[in-house]
XYZ file of C-alpha atoms in Angstrom:
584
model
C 15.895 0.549 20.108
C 12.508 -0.796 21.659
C 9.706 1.299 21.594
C 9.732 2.527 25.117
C 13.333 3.855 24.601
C 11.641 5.605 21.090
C 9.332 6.789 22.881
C 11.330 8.396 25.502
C 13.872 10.261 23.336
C 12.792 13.747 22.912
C 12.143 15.751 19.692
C 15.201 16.933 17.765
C 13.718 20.216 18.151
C 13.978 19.956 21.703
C 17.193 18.557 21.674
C 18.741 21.586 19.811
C 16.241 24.210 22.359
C 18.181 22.502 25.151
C 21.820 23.307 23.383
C 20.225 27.063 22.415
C 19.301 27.915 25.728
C 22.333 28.978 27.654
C 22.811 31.305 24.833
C 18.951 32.259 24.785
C 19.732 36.105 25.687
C 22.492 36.691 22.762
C 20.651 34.192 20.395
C 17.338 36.984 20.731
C 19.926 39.559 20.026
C 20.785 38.419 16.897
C 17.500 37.899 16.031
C 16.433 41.360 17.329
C 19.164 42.584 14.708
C 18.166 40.391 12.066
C 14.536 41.776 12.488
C 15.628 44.993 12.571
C 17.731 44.276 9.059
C 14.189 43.029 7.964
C 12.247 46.075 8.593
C 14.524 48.649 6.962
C 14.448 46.273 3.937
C 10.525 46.616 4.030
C 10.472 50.474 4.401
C 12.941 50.489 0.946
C 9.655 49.580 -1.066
C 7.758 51.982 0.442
C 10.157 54.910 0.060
C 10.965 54.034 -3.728
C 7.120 54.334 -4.620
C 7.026 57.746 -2.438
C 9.635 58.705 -4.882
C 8.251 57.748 -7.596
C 5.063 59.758 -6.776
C 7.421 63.027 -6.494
C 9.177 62.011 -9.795
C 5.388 61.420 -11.347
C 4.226 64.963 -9.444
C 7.371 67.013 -10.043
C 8.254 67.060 -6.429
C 11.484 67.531 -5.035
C 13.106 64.091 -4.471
C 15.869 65.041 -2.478
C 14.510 64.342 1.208
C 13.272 60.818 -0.379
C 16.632 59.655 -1.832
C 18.149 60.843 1.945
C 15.941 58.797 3.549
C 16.857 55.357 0.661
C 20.421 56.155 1.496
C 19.842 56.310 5.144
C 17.965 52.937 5.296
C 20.086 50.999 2.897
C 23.053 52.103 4.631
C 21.188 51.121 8.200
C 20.404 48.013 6.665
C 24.063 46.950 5.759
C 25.587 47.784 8.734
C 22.918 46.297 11.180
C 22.821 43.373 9.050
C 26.500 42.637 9.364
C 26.006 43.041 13.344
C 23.605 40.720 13.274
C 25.034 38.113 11.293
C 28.390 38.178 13.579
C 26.484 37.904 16.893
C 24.684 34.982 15.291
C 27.681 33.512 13.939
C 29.344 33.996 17.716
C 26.630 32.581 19.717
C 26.592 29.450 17.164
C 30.193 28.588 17.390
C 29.457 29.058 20.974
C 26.613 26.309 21.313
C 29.286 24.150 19.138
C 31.769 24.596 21.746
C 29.415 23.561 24.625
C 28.487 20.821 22.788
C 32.037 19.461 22.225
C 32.713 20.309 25.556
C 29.797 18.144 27.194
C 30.146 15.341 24.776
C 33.896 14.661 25.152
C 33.250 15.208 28.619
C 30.192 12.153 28.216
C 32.468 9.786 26.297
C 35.418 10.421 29.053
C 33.222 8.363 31.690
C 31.538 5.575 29.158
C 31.470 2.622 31.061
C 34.078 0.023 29.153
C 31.125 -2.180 28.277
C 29.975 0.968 25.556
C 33.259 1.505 24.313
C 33.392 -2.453 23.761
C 30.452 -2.556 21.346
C 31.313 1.222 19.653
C 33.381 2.543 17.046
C 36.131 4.764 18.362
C 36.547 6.528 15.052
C 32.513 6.767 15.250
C 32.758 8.366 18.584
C 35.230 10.611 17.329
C 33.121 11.699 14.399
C 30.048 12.296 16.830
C 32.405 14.787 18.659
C 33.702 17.057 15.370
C 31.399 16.391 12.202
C 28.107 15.938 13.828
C 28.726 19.104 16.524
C 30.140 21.236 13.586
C 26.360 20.590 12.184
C 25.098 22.436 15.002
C 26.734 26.074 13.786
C 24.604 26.390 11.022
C 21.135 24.777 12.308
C 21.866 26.984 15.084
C 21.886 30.149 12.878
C 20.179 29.160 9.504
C 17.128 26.521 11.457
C 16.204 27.662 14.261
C 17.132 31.282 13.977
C 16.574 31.651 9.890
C 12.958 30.300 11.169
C 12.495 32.823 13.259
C 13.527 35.792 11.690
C 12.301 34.409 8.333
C 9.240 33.646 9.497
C 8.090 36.612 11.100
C 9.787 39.064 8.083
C 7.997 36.861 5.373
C 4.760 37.648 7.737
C 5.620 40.896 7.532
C 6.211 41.760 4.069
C 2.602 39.638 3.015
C 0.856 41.706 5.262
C 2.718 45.011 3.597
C 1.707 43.365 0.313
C -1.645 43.044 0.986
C -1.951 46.566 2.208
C -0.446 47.649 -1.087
C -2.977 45.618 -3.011
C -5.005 42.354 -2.416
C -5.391 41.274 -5.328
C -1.938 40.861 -6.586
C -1.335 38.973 -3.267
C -3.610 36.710 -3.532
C -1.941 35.388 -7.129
C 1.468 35.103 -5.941
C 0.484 33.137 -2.153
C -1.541 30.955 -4.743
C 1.727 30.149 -6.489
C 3.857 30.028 -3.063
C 0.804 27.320 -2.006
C 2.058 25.171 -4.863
C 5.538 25.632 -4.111
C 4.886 24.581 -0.918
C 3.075 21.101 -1.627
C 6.600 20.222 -3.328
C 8.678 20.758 -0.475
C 6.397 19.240 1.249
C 7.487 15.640 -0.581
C 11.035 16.890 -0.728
C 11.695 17.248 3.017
C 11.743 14.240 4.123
C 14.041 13.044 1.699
C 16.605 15.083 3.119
C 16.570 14.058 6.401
C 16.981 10.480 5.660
C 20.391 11.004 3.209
C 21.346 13.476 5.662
C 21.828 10.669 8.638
C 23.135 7.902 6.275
C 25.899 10.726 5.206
C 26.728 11.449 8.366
C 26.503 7.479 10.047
C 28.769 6.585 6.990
C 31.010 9.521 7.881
C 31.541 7.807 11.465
C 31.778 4.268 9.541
C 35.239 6.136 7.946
C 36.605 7.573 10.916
C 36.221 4.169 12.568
C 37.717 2.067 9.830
C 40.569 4.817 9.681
C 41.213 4.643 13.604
C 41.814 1.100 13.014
C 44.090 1.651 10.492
C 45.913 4.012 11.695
C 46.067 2.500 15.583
C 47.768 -0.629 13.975
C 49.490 0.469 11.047
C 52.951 -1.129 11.582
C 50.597 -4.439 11.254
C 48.774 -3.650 8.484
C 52.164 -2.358 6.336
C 54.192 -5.662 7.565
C 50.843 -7.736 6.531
C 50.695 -6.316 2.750
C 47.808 -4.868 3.522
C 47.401 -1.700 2.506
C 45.952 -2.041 -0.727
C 42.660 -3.722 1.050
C 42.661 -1.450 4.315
C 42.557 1.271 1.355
C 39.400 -0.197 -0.503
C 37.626 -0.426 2.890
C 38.729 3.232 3.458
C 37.636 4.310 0.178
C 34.316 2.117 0.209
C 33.101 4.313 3.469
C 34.236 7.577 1.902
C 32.226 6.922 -0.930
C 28.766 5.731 0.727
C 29.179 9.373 2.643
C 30.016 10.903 -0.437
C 26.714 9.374 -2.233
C 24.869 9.712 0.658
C 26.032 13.504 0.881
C 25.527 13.610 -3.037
C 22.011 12.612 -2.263
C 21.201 15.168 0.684
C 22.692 18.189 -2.048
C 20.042 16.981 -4.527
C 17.000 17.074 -2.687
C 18.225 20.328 -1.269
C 19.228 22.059 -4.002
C 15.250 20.895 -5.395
C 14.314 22.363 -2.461
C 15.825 25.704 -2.744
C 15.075 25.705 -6.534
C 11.487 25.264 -6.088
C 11.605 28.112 -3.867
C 13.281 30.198 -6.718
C 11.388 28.802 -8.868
C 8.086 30.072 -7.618
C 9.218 33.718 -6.932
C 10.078 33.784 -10.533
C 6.765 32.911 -11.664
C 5.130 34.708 -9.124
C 6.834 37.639 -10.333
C 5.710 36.890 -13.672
C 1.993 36.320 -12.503
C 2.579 39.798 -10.989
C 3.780 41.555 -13.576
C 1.363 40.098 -15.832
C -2.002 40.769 -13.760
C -0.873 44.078 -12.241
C 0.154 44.921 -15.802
C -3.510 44.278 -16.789
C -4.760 46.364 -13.509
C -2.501 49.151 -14.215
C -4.666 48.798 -18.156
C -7.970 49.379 -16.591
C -6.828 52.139 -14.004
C -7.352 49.659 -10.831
C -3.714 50.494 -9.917
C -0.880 52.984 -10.383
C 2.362 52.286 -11.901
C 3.670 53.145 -8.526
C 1.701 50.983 -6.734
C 2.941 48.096 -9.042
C 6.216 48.992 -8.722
C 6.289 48.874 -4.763
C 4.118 45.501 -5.509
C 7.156 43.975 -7.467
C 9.629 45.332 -5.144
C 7.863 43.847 -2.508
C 7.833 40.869 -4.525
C 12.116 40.627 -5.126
C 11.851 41.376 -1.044
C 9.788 38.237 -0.585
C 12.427 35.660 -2.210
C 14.761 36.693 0.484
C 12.299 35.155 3.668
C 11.147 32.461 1.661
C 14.566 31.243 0.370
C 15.672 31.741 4.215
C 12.235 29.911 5.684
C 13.057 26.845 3.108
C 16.569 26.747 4.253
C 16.021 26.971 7.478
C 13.576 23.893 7.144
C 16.208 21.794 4.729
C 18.937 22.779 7.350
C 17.179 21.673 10.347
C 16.819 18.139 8.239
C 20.352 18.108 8.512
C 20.968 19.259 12.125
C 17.725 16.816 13.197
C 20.192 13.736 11.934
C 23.567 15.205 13.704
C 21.408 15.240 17.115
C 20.289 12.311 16.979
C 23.793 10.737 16.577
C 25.098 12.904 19.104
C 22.394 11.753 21.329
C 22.515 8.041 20.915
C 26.290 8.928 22.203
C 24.487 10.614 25.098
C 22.416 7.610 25.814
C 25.338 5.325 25.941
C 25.880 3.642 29.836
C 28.072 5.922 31.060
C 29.839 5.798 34.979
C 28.588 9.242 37.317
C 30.528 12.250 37.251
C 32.373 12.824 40.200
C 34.802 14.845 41.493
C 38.138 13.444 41.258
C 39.634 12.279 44.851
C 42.692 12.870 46.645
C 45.329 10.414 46.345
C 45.805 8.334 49.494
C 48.584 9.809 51.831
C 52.077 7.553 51.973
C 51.049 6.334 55.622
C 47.703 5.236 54.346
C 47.206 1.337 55.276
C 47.581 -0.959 52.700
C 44.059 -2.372 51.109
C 42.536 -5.748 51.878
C 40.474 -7.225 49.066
C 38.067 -10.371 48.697
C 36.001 -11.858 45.714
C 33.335 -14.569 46.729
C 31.307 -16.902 44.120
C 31.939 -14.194 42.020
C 30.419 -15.453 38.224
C 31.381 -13.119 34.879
C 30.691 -12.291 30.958
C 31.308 -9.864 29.089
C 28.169 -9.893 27.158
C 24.882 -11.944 27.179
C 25.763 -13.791 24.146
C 29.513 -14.972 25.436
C 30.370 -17.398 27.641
C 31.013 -17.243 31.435
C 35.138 -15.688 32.119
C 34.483 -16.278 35.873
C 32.717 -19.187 37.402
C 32.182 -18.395 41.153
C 35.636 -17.083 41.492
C 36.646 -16.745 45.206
C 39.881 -15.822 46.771
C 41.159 -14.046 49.894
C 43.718 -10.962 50.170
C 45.185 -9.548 52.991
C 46.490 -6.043 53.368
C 50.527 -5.745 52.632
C 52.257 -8.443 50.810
C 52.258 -9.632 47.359
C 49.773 -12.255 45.760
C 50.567 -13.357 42.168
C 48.247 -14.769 39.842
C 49.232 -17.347 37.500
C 47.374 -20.093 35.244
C 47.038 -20.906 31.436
C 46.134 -18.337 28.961
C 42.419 -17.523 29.015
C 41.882 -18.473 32.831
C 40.470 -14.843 33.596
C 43.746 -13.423 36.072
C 43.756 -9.916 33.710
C 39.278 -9.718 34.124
C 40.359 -10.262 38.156
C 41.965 -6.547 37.693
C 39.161 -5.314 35.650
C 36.555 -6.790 38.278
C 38.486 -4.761 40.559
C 38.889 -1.195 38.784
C 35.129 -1.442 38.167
C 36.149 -1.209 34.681
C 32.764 -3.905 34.859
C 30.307 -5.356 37.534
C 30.179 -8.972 37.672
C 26.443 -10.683 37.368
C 26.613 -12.303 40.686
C 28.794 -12.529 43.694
C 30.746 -9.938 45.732
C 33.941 -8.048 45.649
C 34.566 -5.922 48.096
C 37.805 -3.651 49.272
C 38.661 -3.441 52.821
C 35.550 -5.119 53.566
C 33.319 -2.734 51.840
C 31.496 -4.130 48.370
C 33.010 -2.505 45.893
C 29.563 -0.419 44.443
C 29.320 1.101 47.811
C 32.435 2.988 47.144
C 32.546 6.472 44.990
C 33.994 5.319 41.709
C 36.645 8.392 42.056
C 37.666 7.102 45.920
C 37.674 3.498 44.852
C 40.388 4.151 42.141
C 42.198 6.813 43.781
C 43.554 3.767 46.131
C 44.649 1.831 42.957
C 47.584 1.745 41.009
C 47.035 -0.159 37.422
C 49.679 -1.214 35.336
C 47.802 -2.683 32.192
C 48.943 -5.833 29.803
C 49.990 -3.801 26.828
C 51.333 -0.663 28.630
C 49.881 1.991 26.884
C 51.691 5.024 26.732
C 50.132 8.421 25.907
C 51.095 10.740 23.187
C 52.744 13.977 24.563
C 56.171 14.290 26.903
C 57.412 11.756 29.064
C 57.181 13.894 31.917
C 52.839 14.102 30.828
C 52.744 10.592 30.824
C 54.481 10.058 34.556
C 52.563 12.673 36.407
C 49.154 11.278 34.407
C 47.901 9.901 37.264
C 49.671 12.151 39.759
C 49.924 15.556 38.410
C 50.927 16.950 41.969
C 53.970 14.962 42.907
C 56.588 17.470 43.182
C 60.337 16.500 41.117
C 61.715 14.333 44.198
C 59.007 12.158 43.999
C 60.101 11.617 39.856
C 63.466 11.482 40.373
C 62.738 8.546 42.476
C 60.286 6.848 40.770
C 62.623 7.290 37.812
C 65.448 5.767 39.853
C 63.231 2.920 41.001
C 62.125 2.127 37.714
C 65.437 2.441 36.047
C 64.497 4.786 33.818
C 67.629 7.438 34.680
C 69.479 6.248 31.850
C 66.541 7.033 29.482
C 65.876 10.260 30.212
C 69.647 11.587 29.873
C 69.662 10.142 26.513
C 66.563 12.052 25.427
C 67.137 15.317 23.417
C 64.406 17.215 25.733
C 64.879 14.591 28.874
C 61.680 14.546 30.701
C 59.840 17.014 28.057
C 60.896 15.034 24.854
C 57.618 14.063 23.041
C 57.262 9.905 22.766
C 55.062 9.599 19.936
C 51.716 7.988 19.204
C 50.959 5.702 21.927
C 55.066 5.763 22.980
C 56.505 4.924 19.470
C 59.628 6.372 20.515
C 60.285 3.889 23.130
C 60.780 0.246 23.232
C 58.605 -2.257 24.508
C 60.377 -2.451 27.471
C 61.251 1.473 28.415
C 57.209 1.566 27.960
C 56.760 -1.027 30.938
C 58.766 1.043 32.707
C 56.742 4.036 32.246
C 53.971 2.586 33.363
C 55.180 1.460 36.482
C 56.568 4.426 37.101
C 52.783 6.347 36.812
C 51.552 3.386 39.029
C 54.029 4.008 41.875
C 53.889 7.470 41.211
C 50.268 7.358 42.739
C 51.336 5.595 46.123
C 48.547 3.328 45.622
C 47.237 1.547 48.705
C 46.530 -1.587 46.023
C 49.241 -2.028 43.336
C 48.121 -4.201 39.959
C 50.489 -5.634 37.570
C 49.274 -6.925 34.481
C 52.074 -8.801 32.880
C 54.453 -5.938 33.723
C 58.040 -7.118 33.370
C 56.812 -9.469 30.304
C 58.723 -6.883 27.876
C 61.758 -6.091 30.153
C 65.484 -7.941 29.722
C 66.751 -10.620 32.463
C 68.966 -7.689 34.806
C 66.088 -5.089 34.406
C 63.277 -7.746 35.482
C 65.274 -8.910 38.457
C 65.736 -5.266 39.160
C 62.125 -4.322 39.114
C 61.224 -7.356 40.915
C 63.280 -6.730 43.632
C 61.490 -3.516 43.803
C 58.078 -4.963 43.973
C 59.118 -6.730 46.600
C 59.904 -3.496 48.605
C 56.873 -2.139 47.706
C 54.845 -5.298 48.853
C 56.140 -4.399 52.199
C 54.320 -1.330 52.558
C 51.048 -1.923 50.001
C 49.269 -4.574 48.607
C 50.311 -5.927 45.696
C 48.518 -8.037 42.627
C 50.533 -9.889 39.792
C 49.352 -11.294 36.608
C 52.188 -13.331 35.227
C 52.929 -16.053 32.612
C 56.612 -15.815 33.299
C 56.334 -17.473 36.716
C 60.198 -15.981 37.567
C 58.373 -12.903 38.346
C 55.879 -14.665 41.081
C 58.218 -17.100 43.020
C 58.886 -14.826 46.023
C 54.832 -13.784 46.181
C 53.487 -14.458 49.693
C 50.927 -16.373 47.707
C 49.896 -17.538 44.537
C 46.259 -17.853 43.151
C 46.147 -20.665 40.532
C 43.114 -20.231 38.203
C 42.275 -22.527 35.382
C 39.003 -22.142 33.140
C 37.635 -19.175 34.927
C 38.083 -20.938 38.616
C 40.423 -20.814 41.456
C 41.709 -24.058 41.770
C 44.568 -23.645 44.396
C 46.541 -20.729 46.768
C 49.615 -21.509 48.193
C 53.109 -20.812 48.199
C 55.712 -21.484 45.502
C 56.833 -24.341 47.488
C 53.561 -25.570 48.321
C 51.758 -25.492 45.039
C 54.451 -27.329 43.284
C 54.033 -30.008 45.565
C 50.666 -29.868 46.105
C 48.683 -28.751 42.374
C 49.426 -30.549 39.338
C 48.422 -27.495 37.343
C 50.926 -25.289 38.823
C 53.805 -27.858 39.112
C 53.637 -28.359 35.226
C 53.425 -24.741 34.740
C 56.578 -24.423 37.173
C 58.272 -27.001 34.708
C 57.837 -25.392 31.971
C 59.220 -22.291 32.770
C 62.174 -24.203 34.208
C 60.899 -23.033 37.848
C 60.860 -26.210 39.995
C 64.182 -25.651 41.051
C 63.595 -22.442 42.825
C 62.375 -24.019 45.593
């Protein structure tokens, strides 16, 4: 990060202040509560040496030991009230962190995902925003309440007698000097436990997303040290953090117990020479006992916040990640809605700085209705046309634009409402098949299924399924073949009506009859919508109203079947290979 970005990156304090302050007016309830708890723990001192005067004058005692039963009693129950309003406005600042984070991470442009962790994202989301509960409730509000009770009860001690106070804030002074060192410390094993905790939710996404691989490879043994590697830096790192906090909080004990010692020992001495009472030592040690509660909370709060400081700043740098605007979603275009036109001219692309050019002025021509297939050799950039095109990226120079209109002038929301997108791999959610259909259509009402299910030959499928459309298909579709996932997707794609239709190697996983099959119906829907195909098998481009050949991140030829094979050596040997040059 360079130092202007440092430099512009607020406080952590500030950072949790923004979290706390929806929740401002229950938060100061709490508190209120907690204060309250505070000063009927203050009065207990107070009453105890009034009773002990009444024991020392023969005095009735009965009114006093009302009034320590009354406060005790107070204290307990308003201390429980307190501590659940606390504990419910913290889970609540949890939740509206979760909630505004997943929502960030849903609208990450695909450049950040490409250079993060998944399993690091996902780790931002649950272990670092569960870190918010308590330096919600033990930082910011422990510092608080704390603060202002430990202010308190010094100023009560000092009424009771200066002296004695002065010897035990010279001991809390030293006390203090150590955590001073200590502190620090903290916060830096705090955020190395919790980045290694998103190294081992990253390396276990990548396990897990390609397990079937890693078992057929042998590899579990190794995936399993690289597992067990991250769990133990967060374990070391967490070790770490414990240490230097638990030094913390026994310093703190540490110098109430000599303090009370110092007490004892000098007030002893004062009660010798008749400066003080016993009573008034008495109330001066309560007092005393009273004080390790504020200070213990005060030292927490501060080790706490060390924590909480390194979960905001991951959850931040997640925050800071180039994300696309939030939008409203838009309608999906109407079935008479005119099919799109699309052009891309000198357009040049990378996918990073460091990598080498995809596209190299790329320019090509669609018109509205028909179907245009893209073919070339493996690498040529036809699948980065469709990304170009989704604004899944922006290309460094040239222009793309959709019904004459450059493509950045268009709502992101509006812009992909008119597209359908059938990707390479197919990806297939987990939850019922009927979830993954109406993903991208949640309105369309059972006709509109029934025949997108008929058009995509998935009928058969769904009476075989225990649930039909509700049956769950797994992780990512495990339940269903290659080819009944293909399917699927085209179904969601049609589903939409999409004024542009793009298809990504879509029949690549399908037999001969149910290829044929789709393709006929691609050709239907070509006569009513625009239509892109990516294809290696060039069976499934032949009857395209043209063809874009593109070789080495250029278009080197459109035509038709016919023409191309005559015309582009390129194609022609492609055509041959696939045993295409007789379907002229």
């Amino acid at each position: 990060m360079s130092t202007a970005e440092s430099a512009a990156v607020p406080p952590p304090w500030r950072l949790l202040l923004g979290y706390v302050r929806p929740h401002r007016w229950a938060l100061l309830a709490g508190a209120l509560l907690s204060l309250v708890t505070g000063a009927t723990g203050l009065l207990l001192p107070l009453v105890a040496r009034g009773l002990i005067d009444d024991l020392a004058h023969d005095r009735a005692i009965t009114g006093a030991l009302l009034g320590l039963s009354a406060l005790v009693v107070a204290n307990a129950s308003v201390g429980a009230l307190g501590s659940y309003v606390l504990r419910r406005t913290a889970e609540s600042v949890v939740l509206e962190a979760r909630r505004a984070l997943s929502s960030y991470l849903l609208r990450l442009r695909i450049t950040a995902v490409d250079r993060s962790e998944p399993g690091d994202l996902m780790a931002r989301i649950t272990s670092d925003t569960t870190l918010l509960r308590e330096v919600t409730t033990d930082s910011l509000v422990g510092l608080g309440t704390g603060g202002l009770t430990l202010v308190a009860t010094v100023v009560l001690m000092g009424v009771v007698d200066p002296v004695l106070l002065g010897v035990t804030l010279a001991v809390i002074l030293g006390a203090g000097t150590v955590l001073g060192v200590i502190v620090p410390r903290i916060n830096r094993a705090s955020r190395r436990a919790q980045d290694a905790v998103g190294v081992m939710g990253a390396s276990l996404e990548r396990v897990l997303g390609a397990l079937r691989t890693v078992k057929a490879s042998g590899a579990e043994a190794r995936e399993e040290r690289a597992l067990h590697e991250a769990a133990e830096e967060s374990w070391r790192q967490s070790v770490r953090a414990a240490k230097w906090s638990a030094a913390a909080g026994n310093t703190a004990g540490l110098a109430m117990q000599t303090a009370f010692i110092t007490v004892l020992a000098v007030g002893g001495a004062r009660v010798a020479t008749g400066a003080i009472d016993v009573a008034t030592l008495v109330a001066f040690l309560l007092y005393v006992f009273y004080l390790m509660s504020p200070i213990q909370q005060v030292v927490g709060a501060i080790t706490q916040y060390q924590t909480g400081s390194a979960a905001l700043g991951r959850i931040q740098e997640a925050l800071r990640l180039p994300a696309e605007p939030a939008a409203r979603p838009a309608p999906l275009p109407s079935p008479a809605a005119e099919p799109a036109s699309l052009a891309f001219t000198d357009v040049r692309f990378r996918y990073a700085d460091d990598l080498p050019y995809v596209h190299h002025g790329v320019s090509f021509e669609v018109p509205a209705r028909g179907m245009t297939a893209f073919v070339g050799p493996s690498g040529a950039g036809k699948t980065t046309v469709f990304s170009l095109i989704e604004r899944f990226y922006d290309p460094e120079s040239g222009t793309i634009s959709l019904d004459g209109r450059a493509l950045p002038d268009w709502e992101l929301p509006r812009l992909r409402s008119a597209i359908g997108y059938v990707e390479q791999d197919a990806p297939v959610l987990s939850g019922s098949l009927r979830d993954n259909l109406l993903l991208g259509n949640p309105d369309a009402d059972e006709d509109a299924v029934r025949r997108v299910l008929k058009t995509t030959r998935l009928e058969d499928l769904v009476d075989r399924l225990p649930q039909g459309l509700d049956t769950l298909v797994g992780h990512r579709g495990t339940k269903l073949s290659g080819g009944e996932r293909q399917r699927v997707s085209i179904a969601r794609a049609l589903l939409r009506a999409p004024r542009l239709l793009l298809l990504d190697e879509a029949t690549s996983q399908l037999d001969a009859v149910n290829e044929a099959a789709l393709r006929d119906t691609v050709t239907d829907v070509a006569r009513t919508t625009t239509v892109l195909v990516v294809a290696h098998r060039l069976s499934t481009v032949t009857t395209a109203d043209r063809i874009v050949v593109m070789d080495a991140g250029r278009v080197r030829a459109v035509g038709t079947h016919r023409e191309l094979v005559a015309a582009d050596p390129l194609y022609a040997e492609l055509a041959a290979t696939q045993f295409l040059a007789t379907a002229e």
